[in-house]
Amino acid sequence: MADGRIAAVARFARSGVYTYSGAEVGKPHLSSVNVYRPEAEVFSQDAMASFGHKAVTFHHPSDGVSAANWSKVSVGFTEGKIARDGGYVEIPLMLADAQAVGAYERGEARELSAGYSCDLVWGDGIAPDGTAYQATQRNIRGNHIALVPLGRAGSECRIGDSLMQGASGMFNDAQLTTFRDSDEGRLAVAYAKSVHNLNSSRNGPWTDQMERQALADAMAVKPRDSIISDAAMADAKAKEHAAYQRSVAALNGSRN
């Protein structure tokens, strides 16, 4: 924004199995514990709504956020329109503190980590992806969302995924589609996907947004003319316009 603040709609949580130290979950005699967050809990309306109108913090405050420490720990706030985005929860938020904005812009802290309370139910099980766990989170309720260098939910839960800046904001759909269909574009996606799959337990499934980001990142480091010819751009824009016209016609047909 013109005044230096950052507004975005960003992913901040997902389901799956997360690894905690034993001390973090009240079992100091254990070196680590796998904790399962089921989809039914993460994406329940009560759980998602509980993160609305909460503080955004720079790192996690030791005692959470309350009226008593809000002015000391808050660097921004969330809004109330929380929604599911595929395998993630997304939320509109704003960073309004110069220190936090600076850390984001320098790349020091771009991931998001949810601060919340829950009921931890002990019991062994196997998650749908085949990962073994020793406890399950139930009744998740949000307290804050923290801006951190690395979050447990992985690199997809970050402000940068949704801001219209950086590589993904430099190219339109026609450009990305054209590059995707080129040999170089296919190679860029294949490489990014292979790296992602090596860390799939942390990053979750490969998504269309990840493909878009991989294409944009590859395009951003090359001269534009070496990627897309004018003829290819014209063809891609024509196809994009035709698809738009078809969608408008279908929408009007359903209304009429």
PDB file of C-alpha atoms in Angstrom:
ATOM      1  CA  MET A   1       0.000   0.000   0.000  1.00  0.00           C
ATOM      2  CA  ALA A   2       1.079   3.605  -0.529  1.00  0.00           C
ATOM      3  CA  ASP A   3       1.527   4.188   3.205  1.00  0.00           C
ATOM      4  CA  GLY A   4       3.881   1.208   3.616  1.00  0.00           C
ATOM      5  CA  ARG A   5       1.435  -1.311   5.014  1.00  0.00           C
ATOM      6  CA  ILE A   6       0.896  -4.721   3.385  1.00  0.00           C
ATOM      7  CA  ALA A   7      -2.582  -6.122   2.719  1.00  0.00           C
ATOM      8  CA  ALA A   8      -3.049  -9.658   1.421  1.00  0.00           C
ATOM      9  CA  VAL A   9      -5.233 -12.732   1.319  1.00  0.00           C
ATOM     10  CA  ALA A  10      -2.898 -15.468   2.492  1.00  0.00           C
ATOM     11  CA  ARG A  11      -2.901 -19.144   3.406  1.00  0.00           C
ATOM     12  CA  PHE A  12      -2.020 -19.861   7.006  1.00  0.00           C
ATOM     13  CA  ALA A  13      -3.050 -23.406   7.909  1.00  0.00           C
ATOM     14  CA  ARG A  14      -3.573 -26.896   6.504  1.00  0.00           C
ATOM     15  CA  SER A  15      -4.474 -30.361   7.698  1.00  0.00           C
ATOM     16  CA  GLY A  16      -1.955 -33.174   8.019  1.00  0.00           C
ATOM     17  CA  VAL A  17       0.587 -34.591  10.445  1.00  0.00           C
ATOM     18  CA  TYR A  18       2.985 -32.224  12.209  1.00  0.00           C
ATOM     19  CA  THR A  19       6.012 -33.079  14.320  1.00  0.00           C
ATOM     20  CA  TYR A  20       6.433 -31.454  17.736  1.00  0.00           C
ATOM     21  CA  SER A  21       9.038 -31.915  20.412  1.00  0.00           C
ATOM     22  CA  GLY A  22       7.747 -33.907  23.365  1.00  0.00           C
ATOM     23  CA  ALA A  23       8.118 -30.879  25.637  1.00  0.00           C
ATOM     24  CA  GLU A  24       5.784 -28.838  23.409  1.00  0.00           C
ATOM     25  CA  VAL A  25       2.925 -31.263  23.970  1.00  0.00           C
ATOM     26  CA  GLY A  26       3.488 -32.100  27.634  1.00  0.00           C
ATOM     27  CA  LYS A  27       5.603 -35.220  27.069  1.00  0.00           C
ATOM     28  CA  PRO A  28       9.168 -34.081  27.871  1.00  0.00           C
ATOM     29  CA  HIS A  29      10.388 -37.692  28.050  1.00  0.00           C
ATOM     30  CA  LEU A  30       9.703 -38.096  24.311  1.00  0.00           C
ATOM     31  CA  SER A  31      12.069 -36.610  21.721  1.00  0.00           C
ATOM     32  CA  SER A  32       9.260 -35.972  19.228  1.00  0.00           C
ATOM     33  CA  VAL A  33       5.538 -36.551  18.753  1.00  0.00           C
ATOM     34  CA  ASN A  34       3.548 -36.686  15.506  1.00  0.00           C
ATOM     35  CA  VAL A  35       0.269 -34.809  15.878  1.00  0.00           C
ATOM     36  CA  TYR A  36      -2.571 -35.129  13.371  1.00  0.00           C
ATOM     37  CA  ARG A  37      -4.821 -32.232  12.384  1.00  0.00           C
ATOM     38  CA  PRO A  38      -7.807 -33.810  10.581  1.00  0.00           C
ATOM     39  CA  GLU A  39      -9.519 -31.974   7.732  1.00  0.00           C
ATOM     40  CA  ALA A  40     -12.792 -32.093   9.653  1.00  0.00           C
ATOM     41  CA  GLU A  41     -11.182 -30.070  12.453  1.00  0.00           C
ATOM     42  CA  VAL A  42      -9.064 -27.638  10.408  1.00  0.00           C
ATOM     43  CA  PHE A  43     -11.852 -26.783   7.975  1.00  0.00           C
ATOM     44  CA  SER A  44     -14.760 -26.738  10.416  1.00  0.00           C
ATOM     45  CA  GLN A  45     -16.666 -23.450  10.319  1.00  0.00           C
ATOM     46  CA  ASP A  46     -16.068 -22.819  14.024  1.00  0.00           C
ATOM     47  CA  ALA A  47     -12.326 -23.385  13.733  1.00  0.00           C
ATOM     48  CA  MET A  48     -11.895 -21.179  10.650  1.00  0.00           C
ATOM     49  CA  ALA A  49     -14.130 -18.391  11.978  1.00  0.00           C
ATOM     50  CA  SER A  50     -12.170 -18.267  15.234  1.00  0.00           C
ATOM     51  CA  PHE A  51      -9.175 -16.744  13.404  1.00  0.00           C
ATOM     52  CA  GLY A  52     -11.170 -13.726  12.194  1.00  0.00           C
ATOM     53  CA  HIS A  53     -10.478 -10.287  13.699  1.00  0.00           C
ATOM     54  CA  LYS A  54      -7.396 -11.494  15.542  1.00  0.00           C
ATOM     55  CA  ALA A  55      -3.901 -10.087  15.926  1.00  0.00           C
ATOM     56  CA  VAL A  56      -1.075 -10.706  13.504  1.00  0.00           C
ATOM     57  CA  THR A  57       2.169 -10.918  15.469  1.00  0.00           C
ATOM     58  CA  PHE A  58       5.863 -10.914  14.590  1.00  0.00           C
ATOM     59  CA  HIS A  59       6.855 -14.349  15.941  1.00  0.00           C
ATOM     60  CA  HIS A  60       4.699 -16.087  18.548  1.00  0.00           C
ATOM     61  CA  PRO A  61       4.218 -14.240  21.862  1.00  0.00           C
ATOM     62  CA  SER A  62       4.975 -16.513  24.815  1.00  0.00           C
ATOM     63  CA  ASP A  63       1.568 -15.968  26.437  1.00  0.00           C
ATOM     64  CA  GLY A  64      -0.589 -15.652  23.345  1.00  0.00           C
ATOM     65  CA  VAL A  65      -2.555 -12.458  22.649  1.00  0.00           C
ATOM     66  CA  SER A  66      -5.118 -10.809  24.898  1.00  0.00           C
ATOM     67  CA  ALA A  67      -6.421  -7.308  25.561  1.00  0.00           C
ATOM     68  CA  ALA A  68      -3.630  -6.927  28.126  1.00  0.00           C
ATOM     69  CA  ASN A  69      -0.773  -7.282  25.614  1.00  0.00           C
ATOM     70  CA  TRP A  70      -2.403  -6.493  22.261  1.00  0.00           C
ATOM     71  CA  SER A  71      -0.682  -3.129  21.820  1.00  0.00           C
ATOM     72  CA  LYS A  72       2.706  -4.657  22.641  1.00  0.00           C
ATOM     73  CA  VAL A  73       2.662  -7.711  20.375  1.00  0.00           C
ATOM     74  CA  SER A  74       0.304  -6.890  17.501  1.00  0.00           C
ATOM     75  CA  VAL A  75       1.837  -5.848  14.161  1.00  0.00           C
ATOM     76  CA  GLY A  76      -1.400  -6.154  12.196  1.00  0.00           C
ATOM     77  CA  PHE A  77      -4.760  -7.856  12.162  1.00  0.00           C
ATOM     78  CA  THR A  78      -6.914 -10.378  10.316  1.00  0.00           C
ATOM     79  CA  GLU A  79     -10.331  -9.789   8.809  1.00  0.00           C
ATOM     80  CA  GLY A  80     -13.389 -11.971   9.013  1.00  0.00           C
ATOM     81  CA  LYS A  81     -13.735 -13.575   5.584  1.00  0.00           C
ATOM     82  CA  ILE A  82     -11.942 -16.882   6.164  1.00  0.00           C
ATOM     83  CA  ALA A  83     -12.309 -19.591   3.516  1.00  0.00           C
ATOM     84  CA  ARG A  84     -10.966 -22.937   2.408  1.00  0.00           C
ATOM     85  CA  ASP A  85      -8.577 -22.822  -0.559  1.00  0.00           C
ATOM     86  CA  GLY A  86      -8.038 -26.424  -1.644  1.00  0.00           C
ATOM     87  CA  GLY A  87      -6.000 -28.033   1.118  1.00  0.00           C
ATOM     88  CA  TYR A  88      -5.413 -24.767   2.968  1.00  0.00           C
ATOM     89  CA  VAL A  89      -7.235 -22.120   5.006  1.00  0.00           C
ATOM     90  CA  GLU A  90      -6.854 -18.567   3.693  1.00  0.00           C
ATOM     91  CA  ILE A  91      -7.601 -15.249   5.382  1.00  0.00           C
ATOM     92  CA  PRO A  92      -7.429 -11.525   4.558  1.00  0.00           C
ATOM     93  CA  LEU A  93      -4.859  -9.790   6.748  1.00  0.00           C
ATOM     94  CA  MET A  94      -2.814  -6.636   7.074  1.00  0.00           C
ATOM     95  CA  LEU A  95       0.712  -5.965   8.297  1.00  0.00           C
ATOM     96  CA  ALA A  96       0.804  -2.443   9.704  1.00  0.00           C
ATOM     97  CA  ASP A  97       4.078  -2.333  11.648  1.00  0.00           C
ATOM     98  CA  ALA A  98       7.305  -1.048  10.056  1.00  0.00           C
ATOM     99  CA  GLN A  99       9.531  -3.696  11.668  1.00  0.00           C
ATOM    100  CA  ALA A 100       7.337  -6.574  10.460  1.00  0.00           C
ATOM    101  CA  VAL A 101       6.922  -5.068   6.982  1.00  0.00           C
ATOM    102  CA  GLY A 102      10.702  -4.636   6.775  1.00  0.00           C
ATOM    103  CA  ALA A 103      11.307  -8.256   7.780  1.00  0.00           C
ATOM    104  CA  TYR A 104       8.891  -9.379   5.081  1.00  0.00           C
ATOM    105  CA  GLU A 105      10.440  -7.194   2.384  1.00  0.00           C
ATOM    106  CA  ARG A 106      13.968  -8.384   3.248  1.00  0.00           C
ATOM    107  CA  GLY A 107      12.791 -12.004   3.058  1.00  0.00           C
ATOM    108  CA  GLU A 108      13.591 -12.617   6.728  1.00  0.00           C
ATOM    109  CA  ALA A 109      10.050 -13.654   7.669  1.00  0.00           C
ATOM    110  CA  ARG A 110       7.405 -14.503   5.077  1.00  0.00           C
ATOM    111  CA  GLU A 111       5.695 -17.636   6.347  1.00  0.00           C
ATOM    112  CA  LEU A 112       2.628 -17.697   8.564  1.00  0.00           C
ATOM    113  CA  SER A 113       2.044 -19.797  11.652  1.00  0.00           C
ATOM    114  CA  ALA A 114      -1.269 -20.127  13.466  1.00  0.00           C
ATOM    115  CA  GLY A 115      -1.408 -19.555  17.214  1.00  0.00           C
ATOM    116  CA  TYR A 116      -4.353 -21.409  18.739  1.00  0.00           C
ATOM    117  CA  SER A 117      -5.681 -23.624  21.497  1.00  0.00           C
ATOM    118  CA  CYS A 118      -7.035 -27.139  21.009  1.00  0.00           C
ATOM    119  CA  ASP A 119      -7.899 -30.364  22.749  1.00  0.00           C
ATOM    120  CA  LEU A 120      -5.046 -32.848  22.290  1.00  0.00           C
ATOM    121  CA  VAL A 121      -6.412 -36.395  22.204  1.00  0.00           C
ATOM    122  CA  TRP A 122      -3.745 -39.084  22.653  1.00  0.00           C
ATOM    123  CA  GLY A 123      -3.974 -42.256  20.656  1.00  0.00           C
ATOM    124  CA  ASP A 124      -2.022 -43.890  17.844  1.00  0.00           C
ATOM    125  CA  GLY A 125      -3.308 -43.781  14.298  1.00  0.00           C
ATOM    126  CA  ILE A 126      -2.448 -43.561  10.610  1.00  0.00           C
ATOM    127  CA  ALA A 127      -3.301 -40.422   8.632  1.00  0.00           C
ATOM    128  CA  PRO A 128      -4.797 -40.697   5.117  1.00  0.00           C
ATOM    129  CA  ASP A 129      -1.347 -40.115   3.586  1.00  0.00           C
ATOM    130  CA  GLY A 130       0.045 -43.105   5.519  1.00  0.00           C
ATOM    131  CA  THR A 131       1.899 -41.127   8.207  1.00  0.00           C
ATOM    132  CA  ALA A 132       1.742 -42.548  11.723  1.00  0.00           C
ATOM    133  CA  TYR A 133       0.728 -40.225  14.560  1.00  0.00           C
ATOM    134  CA  GLN A 134       0.432 -40.403  18.340  1.00  0.00           C
ATOM    135  CA  ALA A 135      -2.126 -37.647  19.049  1.00  0.00           C
ATOM    136  CA  THR A 136      -4.968 -35.743  17.343  1.00  0.00           C
ATOM    137  CA  GLN A 137      -6.005 -32.107  17.625  1.00  0.00           C
ATOM    138  CA  ARG A 138      -9.685 -31.400  18.250  1.00  0.00           C
ATOM    139  CA  ASN A 139     -11.685 -28.180  18.770  1.00  0.00           C
ATOM    140  CA  ILE A 140      -9.085 -25.843  17.279  1.00  0.00           C
ATOM    141  CA  ARG A 141      -9.673 -22.183  18.235  1.00  0.00           C
ATOM    142  CA  GLY A 142      -7.574 -19.316  16.912  1.00  0.00           C
ATOM    143  CA  ASN A 143      -5.736 -16.764  19.041  1.00  0.00           C
ATOM    144  CA  HIS A 144      -3.403 -15.041  16.546  1.00  0.00           C
ATOM    145  CA  ILE A 145      -1.413 -15.556  13.349  1.00  0.00           C
ATOM    146  CA  ALA A 146       2.342 -15.068  13.518  1.00  0.00           C
ATOM    147  CA  LEU A 147       4.723 -13.894  10.814  1.00  0.00           C
ATOM    148  CA  VAL A 148       7.755 -16.199  11.113  1.00  0.00           C
ATOM    149  CA  PRO A 149      10.850 -17.263   9.120  1.00  0.00           C
ATOM    150  CA  LEU A 150       9.649 -20.898   8.931  1.00  0.00           C
ATOM    151  CA  GLY A 151       6.231 -22.229   9.830  1.00  0.00           C
ATOM    152  CA  ARG A 152       5.125 -25.797  10.426  1.00  0.00           C
ATOM    153  CA  ALA A 153       2.514 -25.600   7.679  1.00  0.00           C
ATOM    154  CA  GLY A 154       5.242 -25.096   5.061  1.00  0.00           C
ATOM    155  CA  SER A 155       6.178 -22.506   2.474  1.00  0.00           C
ATOM    156  CA  GLU A 156       2.700 -22.440   0.890  1.00  0.00           C
ATOM    157  CA  CYS A 157       1.403 -20.729   4.036  1.00  0.00           C
ATOM    158  CA  ARG A 158       2.976 -17.351   3.461  1.00  0.00           C
ATOM    159  CA  ILE A 159       1.982 -13.828   2.609  1.00  0.00           C
ATOM    160  CA  GLY A 160       3.942 -13.934  -0.623  1.00  0.00           C
ATOM    161  CA  ASP A 161       1.533 -16.428  -2.191  1.00  0.00           C
ATOM    162  CA  SER A 162      -1.232 -13.867  -2.360  1.00  0.00           C
ATOM    163  CA  LEU A 163       0.389 -10.453  -2.746  1.00  0.00           C
ATOM    164  CA  MET A 164       0.254  -8.936  -6.220  1.00  0.00           C
ATOM    165  CA  GLN A 165       3.994  -8.301  -6.216  1.00  0.00           C
ATOM    166  CA  GLY A 166       7.075 -10.376  -6.836  1.00  0.00           C
ATOM    167  CA  ALA A 167       7.448 -12.802  -9.746  1.00  0.00           C
ATOM    168  CA  SER A 168       3.871 -14.114  -9.682  1.00  0.00           C
ATOM    169  CA  GLY A 169       2.471 -10.594 -10.064  1.00  0.00           C
ATOM    170  CA  MET A 170       4.702  -9.653 -13.009  1.00  0.00           C
ATOM    171  CA  PHE A 171       3.008 -11.846 -15.631  1.00  0.00           C
ATOM    172  CA  ASN A 172      -0.562 -12.275 -16.804  1.00  0.00           C
ATOM    173  CA  ASP A 173      -2.371 -15.555 -17.464  1.00  0.00           C
ATOM    174  CA  ALA A 174      -1.676 -15.461 -21.201  1.00  0.00           C
ATOM    175  CA  GLN A 175       2.069 -15.120 -20.631  1.00  0.00           C
ATOM    176  CA  LEU A 176       2.162 -17.913 -18.076  1.00  0.00           C
ATOM    177  CA  THR A 177       0.091 -20.220 -20.293  1.00  0.00           C
ATOM    178  CA  THR A 178       2.340 -19.613 -23.283  1.00  0.00           C
ATOM    179  CA  PHE A 179       5.483 -20.276 -21.279  1.00  0.00           C
ATOM    180  CA  ARG A 180       3.949 -23.372 -19.662  1.00  0.00           C
ATOM    181  CA  ASP A 181       3.434 -24.949 -23.084  1.00  0.00           C
ATOM    182  CA  SER A 182       7.048 -24.354 -24.149  1.00  0.00           C
ATOM    183  CA  ASP A 183       9.878 -26.851 -23.637  1.00  0.00           C
ATOM    184  CA  GLU A 184      11.552 -24.472 -21.212  1.00  0.00           C
ATOM    185  CA  GLY A 185       8.337 -23.992 -19.259  1.00  0.00           C
ATOM    186  CA  ARG A 186       7.748 -27.728 -18.963  1.00  0.00           C
ATOM    187  CA  LEU A 187      11.323 -28.149 -17.722  1.00  0.00           C
ATOM    188  CA  ALA A 188      10.874 -25.402 -15.112  1.00  0.00           C
ATOM    189  CA  VAL A 189       7.682 -27.009 -13.804  1.00  0.00           C
ATOM    190  CA  ALA A 190       9.215 -30.504 -13.780  1.00  0.00           C
ATOM    191  CA  TYR A 191      12.205 -29.262 -11.783  1.00  0.00           C
ATOM    192  CA  ALA A 192      10.077 -27.342  -9.268  1.00  0.00           C
ATOM    193  CA  LYS A 193       7.729 -30.305  -8.863  1.00  0.00           C
ATOM    194  CA  SER A 194      10.609 -32.721  -8.259  1.00  0.00           C
ATOM    195  CA  VAL A 195      12.010 -30.453  -5.542  1.00  0.00           C
ATOM    196  CA  HIS A 196       8.550 -30.132  -4.020  1.00  0.00           C
ATOM    197  CA  ASN A 197       7.999 -33.899  -4.013  1.00  0.00           C
ATOM    198  CA  LEU A 198      11.226 -34.426  -2.095  1.00  0.00           C
ATOM    199  CA  ASN A 199       9.640 -32.358   0.682  1.00  0.00           C
ATOM    200  CA  SER A 200       6.043 -33.456   0.165  1.00  0.00           C
ATOM    201  CA  SER A 201       5.560 -34.457   3.804  1.00  0.00           C
ATOM    202  CA  ARG A 202       6.164 -30.821   4.747  1.00  0.00           C
ATOM    203  CA  ASN A 203       4.707 -28.981   1.776  1.00  0.00           C
ATOM    204  CA  GLY A 204       1.572 -30.996   1.048  1.00  0.00           C
ATOM    205  CA  PRO A 205       0.268 -31.857  -2.443  1.00  0.00           C
ATOM    206  CA  TRP A 206       1.393 -30.049  -5.608  1.00  0.00           C
ATOM    207  CA  THR A 207      -1.131 -27.354  -6.606  1.00  0.00           C
ATOM    208  CA  ASP A 208      -1.939 -25.153  -9.594  1.00  0.00           C
ATOM    209  CA  GLN A 209      -0.700 -22.147  -7.608  1.00  0.00           C
ATOM    210  CA  MET A 210       2.678 -23.843  -7.166  1.00  0.00           C
ATOM    211  CA  GLU A 211       2.887 -24.436 -10.924  1.00  0.00           C
ATOM    212  CA  ARG A 212       2.050 -20.796 -11.592  1.00  0.00           C
ATOM    213  CA  GLN A 213       4.717 -19.654  -9.144  1.00  0.00           C
ATOM    214  CA  ALA A 214       7.324 -21.981 -10.694  1.00  0.00           C
ATOM    215  CA  LEU A 215       6.591 -20.590 -14.150  1.00  0.00           C
ATOM    216  CA  ALA A 216       6.693 -16.995 -12.943  1.00  0.00           C
ATOM    217  CA  ASP A 217       9.969 -17.550 -11.092  1.00  0.00           C
ATOM    218  CA  ALA A 218      11.565 -19.036 -14.210  1.00  0.00           C
ATOM    219  CA  MET A 219      10.286 -16.199 -16.382  1.00  0.00           C
ATOM    220  CA  ALA A 220      11.431 -13.514 -13.962  1.00  0.00           C
ATOM    221  CA  VAL A 221      15.114 -14.333 -14.411  1.00  0.00           C
ATOM    222  CA  LYS A 222      15.066 -14.263 -18.219  1.00  0.00           C
ATOM    223  CA  PRO A 223      14.654 -11.447 -20.765  1.00  0.00           C
ATOM    224  CA  ARG A 224      11.017 -11.315 -21.854  1.00  0.00           C
ATOM    225  CA  ASP A 225      11.735 -11.588 -25.586  1.00  0.00           C
ATOM    226  CA  SER A 226      13.702 -14.809 -25.070  1.00  0.00           C
ATOM    227  CA  ILE A 227      10.624 -16.456 -23.575  1.00  0.00           C
ATOM    228  CA  ILE A 228       7.594 -15.339 -25.548  1.00  0.00           C
ATOM    229  CA  SER A 229       7.433 -14.159 -29.157  1.00  0.00           C
ATOM    230  CA  ASP A 230       4.929 -11.504 -30.187  1.00  0.00           C
ATOM    231  CA  ALA A 231       3.092 -14.056 -32.341  1.00  0.00           C
ATOM    232  CA  ALA A 232       2.815 -16.484 -29.445  1.00  0.00           C
ATOM    233  CA  MET A 233       1.593 -13.723 -27.156  1.00  0.00           C
ATOM    234  CA  ALA A 234      -1.042 -12.639 -29.684  1.00  0.00           C
ATOM    235  CA  ASP A 235      -2.272 -16.227 -30.040  1.00  0.00           C
ATOM    236  CA  ALA A 236      -2.390 -16.724 -26.283  1.00  0.00           C
ATOM    237  CA  LYS A 237      -4.281 -13.481 -25.747  1.00  0.00           C
ATOM    238  CA  ALA A 238      -6.764 -14.439 -28.468  1.00  0.00           C
ATOM    239  CA  LYS A 239      -7.388 -17.788 -26.776  1.00  0.00           C
ATOM    240  CA  GLU A 240      -7.714 -16.099 -23.396  1.00  0.00           C
ATOM    241  CA  HIS A 241     -10.248 -13.615 -24.816  1.00  0.00           C
ATOM    242  CA  ALA A 242     -12.233 -16.412 -26.489  1.00  0.00           C
ATOM    243  CA  ALA A 243     -12.381 -18.340 -23.209  1.00  0.00           C
ATOM    244  CA  TYR A 244     -13.606 -15.210 -21.446  1.00  0.00           C
ATOM    245  CA  GLN A 245     -16.335 -14.672 -24.055  1.00  0.00           C
ATOM    246  CA  ARG A 246     -17.463 -18.291 -23.665  1.00  0.00           C
ATOM    247  CA  SER A 247     -17.695 -17.906 -19.885  1.00  0.00           C
ATOM    248  CA  VAL A 248     -19.715 -14.678 -20.231  1.00  0.00           C
ATOM    249  CA  ALA A 249     -22.081 -16.338 -22.708  1.00  0.00           C
ATOM    250  CA  ALA A 250     -22.540 -19.332 -20.409  1.00  0.00           C
ATOM    251  CA  LEU A 251     -23.235 -17.058 -17.446  1.00  0.00           C
ATOM    252  CA  ASN A 252     -25.792 -15.000 -19.392  1.00  0.00           C
ATOM    253  CA  GLY A 253     -27.396 -18.172 -20.685  1.00  0.00           C
ATOM    254  CA  SER A 254     -27.902 -19.469 -17.144  1.00  0.00           C
ATOM    255  CA  ARG A 255     -29.456 -16.149 -16.097  1.00  0.00           C
ATOM    256  CA  ASN A 256     -31.733 -15.828 -19.117  1.00  0.00           C
TER     257      ASN A 256
END
